[in-house]
Structure formats: structure tokens, C-alpha cells
Short mmCIF file of C-alpha atoms in Angstrom, two decimals:
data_model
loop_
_atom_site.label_atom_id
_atom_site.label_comp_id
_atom_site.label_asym_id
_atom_site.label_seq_id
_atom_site.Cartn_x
_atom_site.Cartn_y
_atom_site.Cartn_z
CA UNK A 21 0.00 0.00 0.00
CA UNK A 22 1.14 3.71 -1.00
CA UNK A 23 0.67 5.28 2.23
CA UNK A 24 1.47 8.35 0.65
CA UNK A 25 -1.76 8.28 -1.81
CA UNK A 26 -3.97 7.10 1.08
CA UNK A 27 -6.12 8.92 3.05
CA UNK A 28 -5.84 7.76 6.70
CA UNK A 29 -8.56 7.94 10.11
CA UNK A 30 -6.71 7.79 13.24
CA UNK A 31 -8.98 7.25 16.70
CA UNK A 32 -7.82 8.48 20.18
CA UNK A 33 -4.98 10.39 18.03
CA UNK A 34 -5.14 13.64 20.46
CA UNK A 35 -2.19 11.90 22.98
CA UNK A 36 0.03 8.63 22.77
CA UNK A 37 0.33 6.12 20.56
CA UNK A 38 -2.35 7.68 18.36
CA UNK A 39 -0.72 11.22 17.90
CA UNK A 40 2.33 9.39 17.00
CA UNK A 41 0.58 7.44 14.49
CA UNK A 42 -0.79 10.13 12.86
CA UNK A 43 2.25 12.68 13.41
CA UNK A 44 4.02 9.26 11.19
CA UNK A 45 1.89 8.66 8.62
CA UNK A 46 2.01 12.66 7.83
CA UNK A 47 5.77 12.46 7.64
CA UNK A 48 4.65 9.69 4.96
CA UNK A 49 2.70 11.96 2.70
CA UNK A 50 -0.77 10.36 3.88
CA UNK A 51 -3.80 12.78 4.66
CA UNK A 52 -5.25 12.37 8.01
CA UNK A 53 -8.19 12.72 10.00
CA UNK A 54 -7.64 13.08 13.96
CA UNK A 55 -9.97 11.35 15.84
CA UNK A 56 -10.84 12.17 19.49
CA UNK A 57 -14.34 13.21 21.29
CA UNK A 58 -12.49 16.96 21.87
CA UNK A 59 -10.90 17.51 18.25
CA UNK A 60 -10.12 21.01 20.12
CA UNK A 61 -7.51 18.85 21.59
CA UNK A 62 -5.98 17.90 18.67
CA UNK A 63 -2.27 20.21 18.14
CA UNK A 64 -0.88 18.05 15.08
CA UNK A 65 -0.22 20.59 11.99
CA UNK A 66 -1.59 18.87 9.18
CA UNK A 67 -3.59 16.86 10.26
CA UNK A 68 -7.77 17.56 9.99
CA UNK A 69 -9.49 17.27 13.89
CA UNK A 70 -12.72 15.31 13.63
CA UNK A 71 -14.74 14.71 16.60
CA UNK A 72 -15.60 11.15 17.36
CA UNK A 73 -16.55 9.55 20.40
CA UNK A 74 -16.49 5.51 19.32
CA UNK A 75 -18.94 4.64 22.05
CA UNK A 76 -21.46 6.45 20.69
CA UNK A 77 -23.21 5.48 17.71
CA UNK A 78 -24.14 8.86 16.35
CA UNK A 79 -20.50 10.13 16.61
CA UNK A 80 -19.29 7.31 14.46
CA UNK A 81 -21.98 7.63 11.86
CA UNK A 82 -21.53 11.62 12.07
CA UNK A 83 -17.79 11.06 11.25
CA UNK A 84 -18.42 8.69 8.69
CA UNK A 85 -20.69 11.46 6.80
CA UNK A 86 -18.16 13.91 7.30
CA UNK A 87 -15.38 12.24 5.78
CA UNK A 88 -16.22 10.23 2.51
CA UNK A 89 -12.20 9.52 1.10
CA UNK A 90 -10.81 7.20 4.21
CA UNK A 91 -8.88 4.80 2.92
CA UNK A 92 -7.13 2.99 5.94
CA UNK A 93 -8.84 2.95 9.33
CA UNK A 94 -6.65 3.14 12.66
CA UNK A 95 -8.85 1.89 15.75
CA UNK A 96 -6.35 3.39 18.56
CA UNK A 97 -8.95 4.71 20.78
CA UNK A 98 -8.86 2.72 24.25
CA UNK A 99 -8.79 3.16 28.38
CA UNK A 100 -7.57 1.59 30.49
CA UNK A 101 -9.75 1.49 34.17
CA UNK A 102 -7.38 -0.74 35.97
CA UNK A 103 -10.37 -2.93 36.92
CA UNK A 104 -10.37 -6.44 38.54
CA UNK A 105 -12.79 -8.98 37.67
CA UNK A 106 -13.96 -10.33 41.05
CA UNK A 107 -13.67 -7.24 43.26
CA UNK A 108 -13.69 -4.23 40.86
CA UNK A 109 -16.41 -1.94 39.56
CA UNK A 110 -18.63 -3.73 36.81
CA UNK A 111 -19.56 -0.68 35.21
CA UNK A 112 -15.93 -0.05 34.96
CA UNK A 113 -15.82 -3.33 32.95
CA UNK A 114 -18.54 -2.24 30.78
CA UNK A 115 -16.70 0.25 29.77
CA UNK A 116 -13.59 -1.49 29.05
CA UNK A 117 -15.95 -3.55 26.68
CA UNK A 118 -17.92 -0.58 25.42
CA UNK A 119 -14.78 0.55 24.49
CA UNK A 120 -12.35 -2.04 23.05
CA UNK A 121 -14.62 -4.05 21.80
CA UNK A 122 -18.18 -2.97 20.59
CA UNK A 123 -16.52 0.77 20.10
CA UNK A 124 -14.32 -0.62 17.58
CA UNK A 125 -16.89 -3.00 16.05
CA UNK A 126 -18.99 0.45 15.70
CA UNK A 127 -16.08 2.37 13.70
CA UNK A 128 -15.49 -0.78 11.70
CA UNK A 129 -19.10 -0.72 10.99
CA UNK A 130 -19.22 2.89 10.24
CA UNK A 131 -16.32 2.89 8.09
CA UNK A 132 -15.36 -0.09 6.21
CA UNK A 133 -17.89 0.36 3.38
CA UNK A 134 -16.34 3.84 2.99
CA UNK A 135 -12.83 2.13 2.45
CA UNK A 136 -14.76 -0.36 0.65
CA UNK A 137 -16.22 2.05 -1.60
CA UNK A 138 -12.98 4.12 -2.49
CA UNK A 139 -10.92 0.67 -3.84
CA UNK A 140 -10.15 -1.16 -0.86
CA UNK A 141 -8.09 -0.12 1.73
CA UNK A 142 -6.47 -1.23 5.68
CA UNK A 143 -7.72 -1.65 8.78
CA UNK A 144 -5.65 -1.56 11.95
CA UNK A 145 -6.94 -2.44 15.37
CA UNK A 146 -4.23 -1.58 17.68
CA UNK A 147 -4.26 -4.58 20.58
CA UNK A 148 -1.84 -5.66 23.27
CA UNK A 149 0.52 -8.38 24.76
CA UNK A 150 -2.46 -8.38 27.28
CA UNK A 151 -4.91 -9.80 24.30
CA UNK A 152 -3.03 -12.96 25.19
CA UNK A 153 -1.93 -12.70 28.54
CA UNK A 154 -3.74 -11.41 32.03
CA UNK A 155 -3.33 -10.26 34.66
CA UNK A 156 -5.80 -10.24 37.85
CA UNK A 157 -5.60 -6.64 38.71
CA UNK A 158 -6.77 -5.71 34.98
CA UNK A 159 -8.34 -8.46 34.01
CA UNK A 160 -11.31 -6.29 32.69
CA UNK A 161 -8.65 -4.31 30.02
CA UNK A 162 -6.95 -8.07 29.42
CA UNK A 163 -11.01 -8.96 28.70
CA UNK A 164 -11.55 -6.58 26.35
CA UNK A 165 -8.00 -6.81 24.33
CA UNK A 166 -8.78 -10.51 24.06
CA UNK A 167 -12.19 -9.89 22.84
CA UNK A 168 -10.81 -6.98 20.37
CA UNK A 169 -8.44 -10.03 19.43
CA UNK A 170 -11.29 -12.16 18.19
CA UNK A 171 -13.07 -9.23 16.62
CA UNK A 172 -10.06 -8.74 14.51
CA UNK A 173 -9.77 -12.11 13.81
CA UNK A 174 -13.28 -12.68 12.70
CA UNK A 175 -12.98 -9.17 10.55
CA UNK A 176 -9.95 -10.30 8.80
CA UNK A 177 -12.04 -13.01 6.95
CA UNK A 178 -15.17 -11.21 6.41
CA UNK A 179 -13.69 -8.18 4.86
CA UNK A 180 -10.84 -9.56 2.71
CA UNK A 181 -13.13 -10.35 -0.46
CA UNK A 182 -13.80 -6.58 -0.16
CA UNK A 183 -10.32 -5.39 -0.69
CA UNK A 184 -9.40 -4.46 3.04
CA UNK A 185 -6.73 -6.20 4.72
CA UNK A 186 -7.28 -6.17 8.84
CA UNK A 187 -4.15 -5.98 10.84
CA UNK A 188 -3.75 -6.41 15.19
CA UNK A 189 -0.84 -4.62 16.36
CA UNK A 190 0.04 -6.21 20.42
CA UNK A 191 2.47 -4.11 22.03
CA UNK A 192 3.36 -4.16 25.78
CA UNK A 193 4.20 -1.06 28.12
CA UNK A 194 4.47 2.14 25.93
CA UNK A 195 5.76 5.05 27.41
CA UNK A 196 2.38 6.89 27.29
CA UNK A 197 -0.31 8.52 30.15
CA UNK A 198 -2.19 5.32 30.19
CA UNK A 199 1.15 3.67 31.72
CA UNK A 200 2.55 6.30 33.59
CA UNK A 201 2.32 4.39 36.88
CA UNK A 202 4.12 1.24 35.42
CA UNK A 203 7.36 0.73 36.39
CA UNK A 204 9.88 -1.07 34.47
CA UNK A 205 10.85 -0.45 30.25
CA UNK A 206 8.32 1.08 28.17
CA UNK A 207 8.66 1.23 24.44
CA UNK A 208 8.50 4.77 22.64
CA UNK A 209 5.33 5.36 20.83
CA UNK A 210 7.19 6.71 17.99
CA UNK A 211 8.89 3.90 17.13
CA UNK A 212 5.42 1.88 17.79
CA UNK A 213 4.20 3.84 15.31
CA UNK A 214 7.05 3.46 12.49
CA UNK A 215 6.87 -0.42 13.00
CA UNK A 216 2.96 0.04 12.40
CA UNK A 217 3.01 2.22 9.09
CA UNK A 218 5.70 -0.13 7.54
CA UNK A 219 3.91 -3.01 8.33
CA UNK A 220 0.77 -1.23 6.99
CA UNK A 221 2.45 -0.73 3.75
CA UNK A 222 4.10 -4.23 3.55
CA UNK A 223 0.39 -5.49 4.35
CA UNK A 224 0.99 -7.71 7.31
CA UNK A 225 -2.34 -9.02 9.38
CA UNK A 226 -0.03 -9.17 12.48
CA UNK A 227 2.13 -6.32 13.74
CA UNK A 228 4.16 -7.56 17.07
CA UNK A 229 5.36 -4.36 18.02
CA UNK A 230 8.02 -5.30 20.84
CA UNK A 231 9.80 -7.99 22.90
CA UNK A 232 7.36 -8.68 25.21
CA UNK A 233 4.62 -9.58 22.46
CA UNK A 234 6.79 -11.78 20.82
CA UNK A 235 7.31 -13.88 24.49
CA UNK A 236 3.78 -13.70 25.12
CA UNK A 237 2.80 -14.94 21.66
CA UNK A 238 5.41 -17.82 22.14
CA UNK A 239 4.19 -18.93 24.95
CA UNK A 240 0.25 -19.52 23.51
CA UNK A 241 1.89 -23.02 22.02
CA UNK A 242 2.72 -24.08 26.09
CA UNK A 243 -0.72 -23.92 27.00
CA UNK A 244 -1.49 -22.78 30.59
CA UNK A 245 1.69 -24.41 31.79
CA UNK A 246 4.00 -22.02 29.93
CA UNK A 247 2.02 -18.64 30.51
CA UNK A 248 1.31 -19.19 34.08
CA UNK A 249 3.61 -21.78 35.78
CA UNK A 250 2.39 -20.13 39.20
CA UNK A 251 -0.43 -22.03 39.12
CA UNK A 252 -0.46 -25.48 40.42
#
């Protein structure tokens, strides 16, 4: 794919990972549309603010009428409430569903008979080590990544005869707000987002974005045994 011909909708791309998308993919020549439920929020030069709140159904379809030439979809939009399954809030994981999952199935939804429409395109669900791997004190993000997982998975097929390839980026720790309490190495969302637009244009289906994805997604083959040996 010619990223540099393509016209490109970024979600959540007011802070982390999904500024540095789109602040990439401009470098590349690509028009883009900034995502976020504040566009006012939205500081990149070049790229064109678009409100969109992906839980709610009218924002996506609103966005979708706005637009018209997206070519490659970037679901980056996520949370992270730090819930745990047994003890934590269950609105809180609601949300974390709301939003990784059925959120992204809406702006899928919303905008893959756009790309459709204009030749084919990309779609790139941006996931996380934690789609394969969880841990109790957010289990309800680990949930929802898995979930997302599937939902790419499932996507991948459906939309392929239509000309769209569907990618899943998993990354670990990035050094963004949603991690700023994690201790330990945390990759740069930059280069996240370098590894991404390459891969984009190469057209992978999966992006493994660091180290600790790569472990994780070793360790599926071991079965329980290998990804939690705690257990007894």
C-alpha cells in the first residue's frame, strides 16, 4: 500500500500512541483525519481534527458522513480502568468492553464500506501483549484486548473479499499517560508507530510491536503451563 496516496482515520490520536501514528503517517505523505471526542484537543499541523466519540453510535456515523475519502482505518482509541474482575467496579468493565470491543466494532461498521467504496483499503486495530496474557488486577482491560483479538480475527475473513486487509498490532508497556504508573521499560510510541506504518504498507495481518509480544505470543503453544507456571 502507498501510504502516501492514502487517506488515513486515526482514533484516540489527540495523545500517545495515536498522535504518534498520525504525526508518522504525515511524515509519509498520507492525509489524516484526527480522531478524538475533543478535536479542540488535537495540536498536530496537518492533520484535519474530527470529533468522534467511538462509544457512541451517532459520533461514528456523524464522522463517517463527514469524511467520505478514508482509505485505511486506525482503531487506537482505548482506556484503560485498571479494573479487577472479582472485586472491581462492573460498570468499569462495561466500559472497558464498550470501548475495546463494541466501540471498535462500531467504527469498523461505520467505516469499512467507505474504504470499501474508495478501492479497498487497511484496517488496523491496535491490541496488546495483554490480548493474550492477564493479569488479575486488569483483568477487565486483558477482557476486552482478548475480545478486540477475536473481533479482529473474525474481521480479517469477512472483509478480505472486499479489498481491506485487517491488521492487530500487540504491544506491551508504551511510554504513554495510560502507563505512567508502570514501572519497568516502556517502548516509545514513535517507534510503535514506524513499525505500524511499515507493516501497513508491507500489508501484514499481524504487527508484534516489541519484545514482550513476541514472548507472550510464544508462549500460547505451552498452554497454561507455559504462561502461568504459578499455578499449580
Amino acid at each position: 500500500m502507498d501510504l502516501s496516496s492514502s487517506t488515513v482515520l486515526v482514533t484516540g490520536a489527540n495523545r500517545g500512541l495515536g498522535r504518534a501514528l498520525a504525526a508518522e503517517l504525515l511524515s509519509r505523505g498520507a492525509s489524516v483525519y484526527a480522531g478524538a471526542r475533543n478535536p479542540d484537543q488535537v495540536d498536530l499541523p496537518g492533520a484535519t481534527p474530527i470529533a468522534l466519540d467511538i462509544t457512541d453510535p451517532d459520533s461514528v456515523a456523524a464522522a463517517a458522513k463527514a469524511t467520505g475519502d478514508v482509505t485505511v482505518l486506525i482503531n487506537n482509541a482505548g482506556i484503560g480502568t485498571g479494573t479487577d474482575l472479582l472485586t472491581g467496579d462492573l460498570d468499569n468493565a462495561r466500559l472497558e468492553m464498550d470501548v475495546h470491543y463494541f466501540g471498535t466494532l462500531s467504527v469498523v461498521r461505520g467505516f469499512a464500506p467507505q474504504i470499501a467504496a474508495n478501492g479497498g483499503g487497511a484496517i488496523l486495530n491496535i491490541l496488546s501483549a495483554l490480548s493474550w496474557f492477564s493479569f488479575p488486577e486488569t483483568g477487565a482491560y486483558c477482557a476486552a484486548k482478548s475480545a478486540e483479538w477475536s473481533l479482529t480475527n473474525t474481521l480479517r475473513v469477512q472483509l478480505a473479499d472486499q479489498g481491506i486487509r485487517v491488521a492487530g498490532l500487540h504491544v506491551g508497556a508504551m511510554d504513554t499517560d495510560m502507563t505512567r504508573e508502570v514501572t519497568g521499560p516502556k517502548t516509545d510510541p514513535a517507534d510503535v508507530a514506524r513499525l505500524a506504518a511499515d507493516a501497513i504498507a508491507a500489508g501484514a495481518y499481524e504487527i508484534l510491536a516489541d519484545d514482550v509480544s513476541r514472548q507472550v505470543q510464544g508462549g500460547l503453544a505451552g498452554g497454561v503451563a507455559a504462561l502461568y507456571p504459578q499455578l499449580p
